[in-house]
Tab-separated table of C-alpha atoms in Angstrom:
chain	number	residue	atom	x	y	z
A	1	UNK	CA	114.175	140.155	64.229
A	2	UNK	CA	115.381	139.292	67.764
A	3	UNK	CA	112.394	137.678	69.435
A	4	UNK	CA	111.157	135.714	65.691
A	5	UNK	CA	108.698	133.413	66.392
A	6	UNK	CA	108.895	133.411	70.626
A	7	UNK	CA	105.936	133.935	72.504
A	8	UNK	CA	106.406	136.273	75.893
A	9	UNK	CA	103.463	135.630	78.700
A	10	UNK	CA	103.150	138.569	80.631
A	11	UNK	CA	100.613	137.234	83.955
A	12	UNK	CA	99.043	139.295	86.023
A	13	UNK	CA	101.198	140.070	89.478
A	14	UNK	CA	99.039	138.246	92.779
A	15	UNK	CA	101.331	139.181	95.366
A	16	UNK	CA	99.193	141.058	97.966
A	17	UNK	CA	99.078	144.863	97.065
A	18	UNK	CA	101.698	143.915	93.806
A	19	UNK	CA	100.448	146.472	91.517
A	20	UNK	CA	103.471	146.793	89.016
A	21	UNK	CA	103.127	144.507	86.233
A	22	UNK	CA	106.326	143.540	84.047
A	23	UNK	CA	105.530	145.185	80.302
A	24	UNK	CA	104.233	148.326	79.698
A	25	UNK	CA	101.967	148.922	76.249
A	26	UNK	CA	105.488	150.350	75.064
A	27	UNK	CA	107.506	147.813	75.852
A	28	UNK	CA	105.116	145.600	74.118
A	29	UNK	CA	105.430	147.592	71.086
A	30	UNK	CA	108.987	146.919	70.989
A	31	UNK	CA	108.917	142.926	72.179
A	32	UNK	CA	106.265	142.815	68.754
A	33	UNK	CA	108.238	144.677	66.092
A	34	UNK	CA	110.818	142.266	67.309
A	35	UNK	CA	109.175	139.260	66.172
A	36	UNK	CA	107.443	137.876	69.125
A	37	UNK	CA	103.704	137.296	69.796
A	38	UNK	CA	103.128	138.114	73.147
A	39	UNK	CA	100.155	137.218	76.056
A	40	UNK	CA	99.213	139.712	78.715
A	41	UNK	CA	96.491	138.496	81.626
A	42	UNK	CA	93.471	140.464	81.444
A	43	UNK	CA	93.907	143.409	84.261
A	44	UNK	CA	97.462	142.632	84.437
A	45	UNK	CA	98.521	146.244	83.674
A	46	UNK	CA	95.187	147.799	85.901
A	47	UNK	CA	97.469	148.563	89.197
A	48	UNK	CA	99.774	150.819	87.013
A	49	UNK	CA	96.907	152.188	84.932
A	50	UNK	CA	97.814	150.528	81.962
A	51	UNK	CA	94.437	149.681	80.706
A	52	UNK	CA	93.781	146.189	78.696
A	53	UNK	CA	92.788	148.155	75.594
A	54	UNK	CA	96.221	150.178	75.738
A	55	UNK	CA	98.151	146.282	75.669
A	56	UNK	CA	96.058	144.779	72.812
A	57	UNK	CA	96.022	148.420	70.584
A	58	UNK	CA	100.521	147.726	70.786
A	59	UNK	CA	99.854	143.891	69.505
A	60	UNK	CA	99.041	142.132	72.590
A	61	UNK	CA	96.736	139.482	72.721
A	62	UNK	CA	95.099	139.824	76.003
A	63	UNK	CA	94.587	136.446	77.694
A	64	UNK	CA	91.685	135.451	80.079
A	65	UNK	CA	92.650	132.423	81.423
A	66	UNK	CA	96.638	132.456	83.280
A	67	UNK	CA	96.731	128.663	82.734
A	68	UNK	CA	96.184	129.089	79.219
A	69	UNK	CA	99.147	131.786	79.002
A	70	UNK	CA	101.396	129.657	81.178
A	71	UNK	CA	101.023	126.867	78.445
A	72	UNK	CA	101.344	128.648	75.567
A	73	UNK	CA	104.202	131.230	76.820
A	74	UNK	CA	108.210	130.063	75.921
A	75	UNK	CA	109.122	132.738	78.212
A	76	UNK	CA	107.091	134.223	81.537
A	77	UNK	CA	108.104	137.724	82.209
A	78	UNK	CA	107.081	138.968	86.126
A	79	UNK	CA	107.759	141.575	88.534
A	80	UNK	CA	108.001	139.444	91.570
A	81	UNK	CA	108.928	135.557	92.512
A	82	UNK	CA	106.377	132.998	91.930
A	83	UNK	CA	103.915	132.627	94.540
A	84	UNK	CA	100.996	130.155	95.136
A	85	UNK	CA	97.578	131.308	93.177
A	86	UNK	CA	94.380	130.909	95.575
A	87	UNK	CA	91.757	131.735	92.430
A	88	UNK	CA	93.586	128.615	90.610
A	89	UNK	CA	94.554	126.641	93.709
A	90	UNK	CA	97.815	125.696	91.909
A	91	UNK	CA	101.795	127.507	92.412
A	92	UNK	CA	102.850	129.556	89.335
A	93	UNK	CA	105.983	126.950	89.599
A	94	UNK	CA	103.532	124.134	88.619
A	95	UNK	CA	101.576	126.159	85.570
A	96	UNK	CA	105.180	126.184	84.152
A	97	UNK	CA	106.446	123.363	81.733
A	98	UNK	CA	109.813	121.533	81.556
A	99	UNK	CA	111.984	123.900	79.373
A	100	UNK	CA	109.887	127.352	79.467
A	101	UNK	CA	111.801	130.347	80.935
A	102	UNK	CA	111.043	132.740	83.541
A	103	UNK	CA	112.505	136.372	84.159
A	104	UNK	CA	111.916	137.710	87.159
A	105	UNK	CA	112.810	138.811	90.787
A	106	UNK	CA	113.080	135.490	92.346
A	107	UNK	CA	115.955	136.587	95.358
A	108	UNK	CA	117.212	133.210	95.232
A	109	UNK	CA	119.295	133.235	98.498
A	110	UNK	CA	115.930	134.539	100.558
A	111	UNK	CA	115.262	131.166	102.720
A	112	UNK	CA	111.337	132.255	102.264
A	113	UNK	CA	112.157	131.494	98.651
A	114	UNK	CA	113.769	127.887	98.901
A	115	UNK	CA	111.550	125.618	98.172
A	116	UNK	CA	110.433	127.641	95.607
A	117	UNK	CA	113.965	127.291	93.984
A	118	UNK	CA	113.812	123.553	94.537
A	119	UNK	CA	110.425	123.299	92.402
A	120	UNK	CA	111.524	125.507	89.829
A	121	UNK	CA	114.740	123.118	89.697
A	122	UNK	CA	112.753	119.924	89.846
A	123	UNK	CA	110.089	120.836	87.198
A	124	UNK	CA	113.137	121.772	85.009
A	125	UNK	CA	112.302	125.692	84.516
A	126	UNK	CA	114.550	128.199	82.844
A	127	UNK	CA	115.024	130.457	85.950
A	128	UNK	CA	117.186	133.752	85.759
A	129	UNK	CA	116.762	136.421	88.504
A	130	UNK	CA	116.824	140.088	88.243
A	131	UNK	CA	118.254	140.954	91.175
A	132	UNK	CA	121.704	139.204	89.755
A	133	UNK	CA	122.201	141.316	87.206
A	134	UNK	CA	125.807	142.777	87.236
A	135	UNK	CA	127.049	145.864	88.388
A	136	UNK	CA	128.890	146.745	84.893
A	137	UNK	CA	128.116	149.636	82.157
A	138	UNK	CA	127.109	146.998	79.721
A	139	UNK	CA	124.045	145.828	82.167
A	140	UNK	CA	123.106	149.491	83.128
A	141	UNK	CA	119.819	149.291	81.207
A	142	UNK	CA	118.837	145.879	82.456
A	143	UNK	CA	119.612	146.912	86.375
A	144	UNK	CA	116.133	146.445	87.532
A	145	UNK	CA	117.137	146.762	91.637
A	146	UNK	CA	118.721	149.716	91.223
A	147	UNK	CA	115.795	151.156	89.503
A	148	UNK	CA	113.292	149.143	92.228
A	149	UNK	CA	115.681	150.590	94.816
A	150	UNK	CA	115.332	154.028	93.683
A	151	UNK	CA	111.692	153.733	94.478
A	152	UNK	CA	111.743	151.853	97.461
A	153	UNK	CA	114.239	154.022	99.071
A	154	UNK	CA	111.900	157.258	98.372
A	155	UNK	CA	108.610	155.731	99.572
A	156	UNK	CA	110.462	154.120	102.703
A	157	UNK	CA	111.165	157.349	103.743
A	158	UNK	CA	107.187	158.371	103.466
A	159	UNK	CA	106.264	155.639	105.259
A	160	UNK	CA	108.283	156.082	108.238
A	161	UNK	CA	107.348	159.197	108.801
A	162	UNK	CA	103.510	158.561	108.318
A	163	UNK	CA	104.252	156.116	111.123
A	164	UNK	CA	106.078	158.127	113.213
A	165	UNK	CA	104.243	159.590	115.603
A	166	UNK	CA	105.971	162.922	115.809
A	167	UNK	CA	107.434	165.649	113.008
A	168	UNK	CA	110.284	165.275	110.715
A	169	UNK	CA	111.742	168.390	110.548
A	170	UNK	CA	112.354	171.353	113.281
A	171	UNK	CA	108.897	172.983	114.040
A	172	UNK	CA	108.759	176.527	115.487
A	173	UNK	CA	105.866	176.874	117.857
A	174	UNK	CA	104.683	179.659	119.941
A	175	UNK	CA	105.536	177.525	122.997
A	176	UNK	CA	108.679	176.593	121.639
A	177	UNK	CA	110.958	174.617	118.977
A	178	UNK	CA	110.194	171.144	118.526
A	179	UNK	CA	113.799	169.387	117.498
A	180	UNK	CA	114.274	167.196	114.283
A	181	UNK	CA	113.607	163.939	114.126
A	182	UNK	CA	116.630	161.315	113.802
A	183	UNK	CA	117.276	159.025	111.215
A	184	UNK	CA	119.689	156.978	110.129
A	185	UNK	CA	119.971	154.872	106.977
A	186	UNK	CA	122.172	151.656	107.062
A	187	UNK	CA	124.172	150.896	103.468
A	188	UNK	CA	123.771	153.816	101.410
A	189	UNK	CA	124.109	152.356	98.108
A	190	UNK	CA	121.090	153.463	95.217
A	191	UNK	CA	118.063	152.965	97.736
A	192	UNK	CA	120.231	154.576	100.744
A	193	UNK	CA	120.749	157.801	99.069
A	194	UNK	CA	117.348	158.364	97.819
A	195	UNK	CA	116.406	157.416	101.352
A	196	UNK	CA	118.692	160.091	102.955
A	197	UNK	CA	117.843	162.893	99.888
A	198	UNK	CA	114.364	162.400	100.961
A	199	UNK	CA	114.696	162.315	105.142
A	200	UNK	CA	117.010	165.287	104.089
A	201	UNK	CA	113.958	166.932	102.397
A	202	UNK	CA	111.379	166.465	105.219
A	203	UNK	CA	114.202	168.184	107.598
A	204	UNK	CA	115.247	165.483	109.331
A	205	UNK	CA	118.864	165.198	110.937
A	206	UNK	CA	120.456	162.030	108.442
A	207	UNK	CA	123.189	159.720	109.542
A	208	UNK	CA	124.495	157.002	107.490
A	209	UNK	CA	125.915	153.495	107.660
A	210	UNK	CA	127.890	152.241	104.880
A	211	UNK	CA	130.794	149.800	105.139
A	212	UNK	CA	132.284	151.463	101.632
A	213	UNK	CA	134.230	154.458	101.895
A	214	UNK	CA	132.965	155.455	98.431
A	215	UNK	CA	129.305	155.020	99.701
A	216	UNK	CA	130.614	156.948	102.774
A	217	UNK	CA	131.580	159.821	100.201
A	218	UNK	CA	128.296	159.826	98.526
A	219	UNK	CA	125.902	159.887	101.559
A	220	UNK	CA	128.079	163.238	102.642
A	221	UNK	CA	127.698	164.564	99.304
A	222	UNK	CA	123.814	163.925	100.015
A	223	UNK	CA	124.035	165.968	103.295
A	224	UNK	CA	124.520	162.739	105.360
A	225	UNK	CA	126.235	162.836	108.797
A	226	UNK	CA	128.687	159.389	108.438
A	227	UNK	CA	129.554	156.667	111.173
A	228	UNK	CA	132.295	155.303	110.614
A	229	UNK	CA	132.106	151.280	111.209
A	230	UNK	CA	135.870	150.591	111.210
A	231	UNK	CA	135.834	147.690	108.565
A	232	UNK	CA	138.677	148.465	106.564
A	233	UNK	CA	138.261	149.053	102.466
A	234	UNK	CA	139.822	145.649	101.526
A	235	UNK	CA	137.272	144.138	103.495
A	236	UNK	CA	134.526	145.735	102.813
A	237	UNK	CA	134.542	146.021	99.115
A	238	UNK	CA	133.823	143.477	96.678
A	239	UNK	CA	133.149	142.393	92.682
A	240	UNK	CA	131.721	145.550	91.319
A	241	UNK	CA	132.014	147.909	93.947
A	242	UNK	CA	129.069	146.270	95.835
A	243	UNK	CA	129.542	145.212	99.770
A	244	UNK	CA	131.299	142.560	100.446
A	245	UNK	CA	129.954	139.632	102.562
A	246	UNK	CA	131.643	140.161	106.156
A	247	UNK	CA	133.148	137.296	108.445
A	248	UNK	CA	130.944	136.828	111.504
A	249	UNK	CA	133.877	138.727	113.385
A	250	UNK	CA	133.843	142.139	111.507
A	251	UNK	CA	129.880	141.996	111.709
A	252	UNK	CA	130.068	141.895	115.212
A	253	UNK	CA	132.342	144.838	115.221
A	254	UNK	CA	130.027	146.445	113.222
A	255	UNK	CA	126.923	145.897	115.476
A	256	UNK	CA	129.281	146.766	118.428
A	257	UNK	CA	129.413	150.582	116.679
A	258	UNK	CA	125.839	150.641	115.897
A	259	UNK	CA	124.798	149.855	119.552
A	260	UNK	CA	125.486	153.148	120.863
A	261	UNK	CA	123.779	155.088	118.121
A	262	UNK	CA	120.351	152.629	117.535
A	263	UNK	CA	119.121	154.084	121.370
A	264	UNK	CA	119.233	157.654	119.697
A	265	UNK	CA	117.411	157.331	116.260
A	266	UNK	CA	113.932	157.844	115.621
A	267	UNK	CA	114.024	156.322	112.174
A	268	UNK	CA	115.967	153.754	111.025
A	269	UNK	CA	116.264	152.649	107.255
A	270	UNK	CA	117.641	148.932	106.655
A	271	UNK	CA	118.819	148.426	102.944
A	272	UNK	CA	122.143	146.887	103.316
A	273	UNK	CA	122.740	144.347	100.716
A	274	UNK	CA	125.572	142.043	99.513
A	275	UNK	CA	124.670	140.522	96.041
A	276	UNK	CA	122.962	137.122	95.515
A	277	UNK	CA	123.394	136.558	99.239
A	278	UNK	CA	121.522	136.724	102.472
A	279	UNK	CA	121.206	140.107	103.738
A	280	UNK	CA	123.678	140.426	106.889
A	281	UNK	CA	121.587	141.194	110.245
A	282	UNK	CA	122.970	144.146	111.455
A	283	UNK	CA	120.285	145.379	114.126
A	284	UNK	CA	119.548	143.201	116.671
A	285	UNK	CA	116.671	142.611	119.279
A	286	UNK	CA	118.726	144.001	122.179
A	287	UNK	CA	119.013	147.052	119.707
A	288	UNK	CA	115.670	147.028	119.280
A	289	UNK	CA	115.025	146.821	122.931
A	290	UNK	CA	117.216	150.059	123.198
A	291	UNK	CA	115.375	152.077	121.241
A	292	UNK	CA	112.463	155.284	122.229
A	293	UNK	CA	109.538	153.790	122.418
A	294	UNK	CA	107.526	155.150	118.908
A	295	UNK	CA	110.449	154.704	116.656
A	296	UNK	CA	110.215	153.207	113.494
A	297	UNK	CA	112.748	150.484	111.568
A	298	UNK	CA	111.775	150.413	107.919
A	299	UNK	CA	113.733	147.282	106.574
A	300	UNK	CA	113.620	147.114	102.855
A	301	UNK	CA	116.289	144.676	102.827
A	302	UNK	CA	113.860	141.806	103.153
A	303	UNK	CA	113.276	140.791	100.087
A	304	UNK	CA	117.129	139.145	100.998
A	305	UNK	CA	116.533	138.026	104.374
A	306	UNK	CA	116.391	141.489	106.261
A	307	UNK	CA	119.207	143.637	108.424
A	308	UNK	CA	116.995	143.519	111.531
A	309	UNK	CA	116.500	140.017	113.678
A	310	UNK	CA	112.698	140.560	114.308
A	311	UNK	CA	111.653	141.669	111.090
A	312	UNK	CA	108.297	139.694	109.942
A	313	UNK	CA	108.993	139.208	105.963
A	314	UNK	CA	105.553	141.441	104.791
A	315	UNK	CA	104.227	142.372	107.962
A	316	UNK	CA	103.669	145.802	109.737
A	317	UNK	CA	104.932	144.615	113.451
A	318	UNK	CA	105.505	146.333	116.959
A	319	UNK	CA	108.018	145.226	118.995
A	320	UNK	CA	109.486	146.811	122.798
A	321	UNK	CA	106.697	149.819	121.070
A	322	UNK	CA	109.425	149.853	118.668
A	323	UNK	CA	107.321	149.740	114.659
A	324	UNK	CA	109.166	147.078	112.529
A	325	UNK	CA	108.066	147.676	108.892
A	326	UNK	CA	109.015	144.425	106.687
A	327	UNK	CA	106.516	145.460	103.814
A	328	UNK	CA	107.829	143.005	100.568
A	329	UNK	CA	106.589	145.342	98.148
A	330	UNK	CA	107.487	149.129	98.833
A	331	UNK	CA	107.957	149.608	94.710
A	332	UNK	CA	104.956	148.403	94.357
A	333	UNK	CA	103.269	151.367	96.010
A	334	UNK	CA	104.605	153.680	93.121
A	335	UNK	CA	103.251	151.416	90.078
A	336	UNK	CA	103.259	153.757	87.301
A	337	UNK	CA	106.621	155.333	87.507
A	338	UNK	CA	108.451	151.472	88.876
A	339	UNK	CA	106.524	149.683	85.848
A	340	UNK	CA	108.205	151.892	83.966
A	341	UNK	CA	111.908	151.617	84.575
A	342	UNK	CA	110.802	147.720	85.341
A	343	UNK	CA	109.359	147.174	82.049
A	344	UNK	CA	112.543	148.272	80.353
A	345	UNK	CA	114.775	146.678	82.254
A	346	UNK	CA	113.558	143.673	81.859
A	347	UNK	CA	113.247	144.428	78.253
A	348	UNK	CA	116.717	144.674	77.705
A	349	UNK	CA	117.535	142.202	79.928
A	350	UNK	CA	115.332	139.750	77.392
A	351	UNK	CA	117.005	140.936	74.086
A	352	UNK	CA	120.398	140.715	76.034
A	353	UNK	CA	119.012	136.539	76.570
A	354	UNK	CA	117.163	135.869	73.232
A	355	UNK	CA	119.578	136.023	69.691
A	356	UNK	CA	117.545	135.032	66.723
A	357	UNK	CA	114.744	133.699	68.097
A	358	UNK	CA	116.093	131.506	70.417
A	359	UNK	CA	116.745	131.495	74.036
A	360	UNK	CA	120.396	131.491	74.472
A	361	UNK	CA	122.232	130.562	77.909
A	362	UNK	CA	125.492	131.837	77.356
A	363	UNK	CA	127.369	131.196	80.471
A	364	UNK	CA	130.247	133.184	79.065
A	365	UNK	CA	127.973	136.251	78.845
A	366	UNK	CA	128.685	138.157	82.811
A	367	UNK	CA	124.901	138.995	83.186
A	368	UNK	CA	123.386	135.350	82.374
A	369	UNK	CA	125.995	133.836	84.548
A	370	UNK	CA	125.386	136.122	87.215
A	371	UNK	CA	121.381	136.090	86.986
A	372	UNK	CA	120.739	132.161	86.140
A	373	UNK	CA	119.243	130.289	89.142
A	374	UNK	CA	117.935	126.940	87.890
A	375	UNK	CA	119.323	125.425	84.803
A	376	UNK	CA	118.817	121.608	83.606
A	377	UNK	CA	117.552	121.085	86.652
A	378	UNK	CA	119.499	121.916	88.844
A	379	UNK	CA	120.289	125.085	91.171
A	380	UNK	CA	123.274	126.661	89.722
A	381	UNK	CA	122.744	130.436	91.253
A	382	UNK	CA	125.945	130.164	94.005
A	383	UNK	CA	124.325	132.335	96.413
A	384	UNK	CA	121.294	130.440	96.593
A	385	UNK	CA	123.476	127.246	96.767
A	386	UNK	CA	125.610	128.821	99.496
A	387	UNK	CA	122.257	130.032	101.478
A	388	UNK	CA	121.102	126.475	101.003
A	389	UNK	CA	124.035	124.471	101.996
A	390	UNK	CA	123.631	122.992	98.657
């Protein structure tokens, strides 16, 4: 059996409005017949509707006290980065013991996230991140962002409109036609597209940003009207089809082409990424400035940093009467149906990590080297290293 003889601790998410939780009653199933014992935090499932009684009727012993899970856990499963608990007036960092592993989101290169990193590192923690996990068909099943981005590019969309304070689509009136609403979504890679399928279902007119010419491709296919940035292919592509991280140069070229189109949207939707890295700032406050007073700039990206140079990280802000929307946890609003593409992600991501019992860092293996972050203690993960001038 793959997990013999480990025990999993699966806490209780308390990240403000963090519903999702990072096993399902399922997925504990599986992690028992497997060989493992494994801890869930009393309530931990509640946000998602998975009820205490659902965990311990799959084999879960449900745990009271998170210190007590913390200390008896070899590995901590989570949905989101550590964070500091106010009920226990301790960091999750400093429940954790030298040696124990964590699996979680930690976005590594965030600078909110830092000093985190530099505990984790310090108290000698196991650290590997989700959000590293390759692009490659052997990791499809363990891709937790693209499943997180599926969501948060869908409820983006809802919540941008619920904001705005005028319709989506064309209205017929008996005192006349009311246009569409403009929006326009910026990197169309998994959370892009389900951001312009759903403008595209609300009626809105869609134009998208996307450095890639393949991402270019798919955003038409989606019913997408393309600007073209100028940044040529070689440039713009890198390791696994993802966007490459741009000189300061070809950003500004960039910005220079989304100057005169930012004064005409209504909606903007920030998810451009580049992998393990800072998120590049692509809108800036002079944009901002430019825009019709009552637009809204949704920027999902900042979990990495953000794509817009006023976004507060997890604040609802209004800027030049311009909404800035740098909500942390957009997946988090759909709990039931993101625990459960979470919850097997990160199960296969776990029996991908553990052979025979035994946590295995294989730095050979693509998707450990890619999604390790502090090892030995030290901070290995090379975007974090980068972001920190490490």
């Amino acid at each position: 059996m793959k997990l013999n003889g480990l025990t999993i601790g699966v806490p209780k998410e308390i990240m403000k409005g963090e519903r999702r939780v990072a096993a399902t009653p399922d997925t504990v199933a599986k992690m028992v017949k497997e060989g493992a014992k494994v801890l869930v935090e009393a309530g931990a499932g509640a946000g998602a509707y998975f009820l205490d009684e659902d965990y311990s009727g799959h084999g879960a012993q449900i745990v009271n006290d998170v210190c007590d899970l913390y200390s008896k856990a070899d590995i901590i499963l989570k949905v989101k980065e550590p964070q500091y608990n106010h009920e226990k007036d301790r960091h999750e960092v400093n429940m954790m013991r030298k040696g124990q592993c964590i699996v979680t989101f930690l976005h590594p290169a965030s600078p909110g996230n830092h000093d985190m990193v530099r505990q984790l590192a310090k108290n000698d923690i196991v650290s590997l991140t989700l959000d590293g996990v390759p692009r490659i068909s052997r990791a499809q099943a363990m891709d937790a962002l693209t499943s997180m981005s599926t969501v948060a590019g869908y409820k983006s969309v809802l919540l941008a409109a619920n904001r705005l304070p005028k319709f989506i689509p064309m209205i017929g009136t008996a005192i006349g036609m009311i246009q569409p609403s403009n929006v326009m979504v910026i990197g169309t890679g998994v959370a892009g597209l389900q951001a312009i399928a759903t403008a595209k279902r609300l009626g809105a007119v869609v134009h998208a940003v996307d450095i890639r010419p393949d991402a270019c491709e798919q955003a038409k296919s989606v019913g997408a009207k393309v600007v073209e940035t100028g940044v040529p292919a070689e440039v713009a592509i890198g390791k696994g089809g993802y966007a490459q991280h741009l000189s300061e140069d070809w950003l500004k070229k960039e910005r220079e082409v989304l100057k005169g189109i930012v004064p005409k949207m209504d909606i903007i939707i920030l998810s451009a990424l580049v992998p393990g890295k800072i998120a590049p700032v692509l809108i800036t406050e002079e944009m901002v400035k430019s825009m019709k007073i009552g637009s809204v700039i949704m920027d999902i990206a900042i979990d990495q940093g953000g794509n817009c140079a006023v976004t507060q990280a997890g604040e609802v802000t209004e800027k030049y009467g311009v909404t800035l929307d740098g909500t942390k946890n957009i997946p988090g609003m759909l709990p039931t149906s993101s625990t459960w593409m979470f919850a097997n992600n990160i199960y296969n991501f776990l029996c991908n990590l553990v052979q025979d019992g035994k946590i295995t860092i294989n730095t050979e293996d693509q998707i450990i080297a890619s999604s390790l972050v502090t090892y030995k203690g030290e901070i290995v993960h090379a975007g974090a290293r980068e972001a920190m001038r490490i």
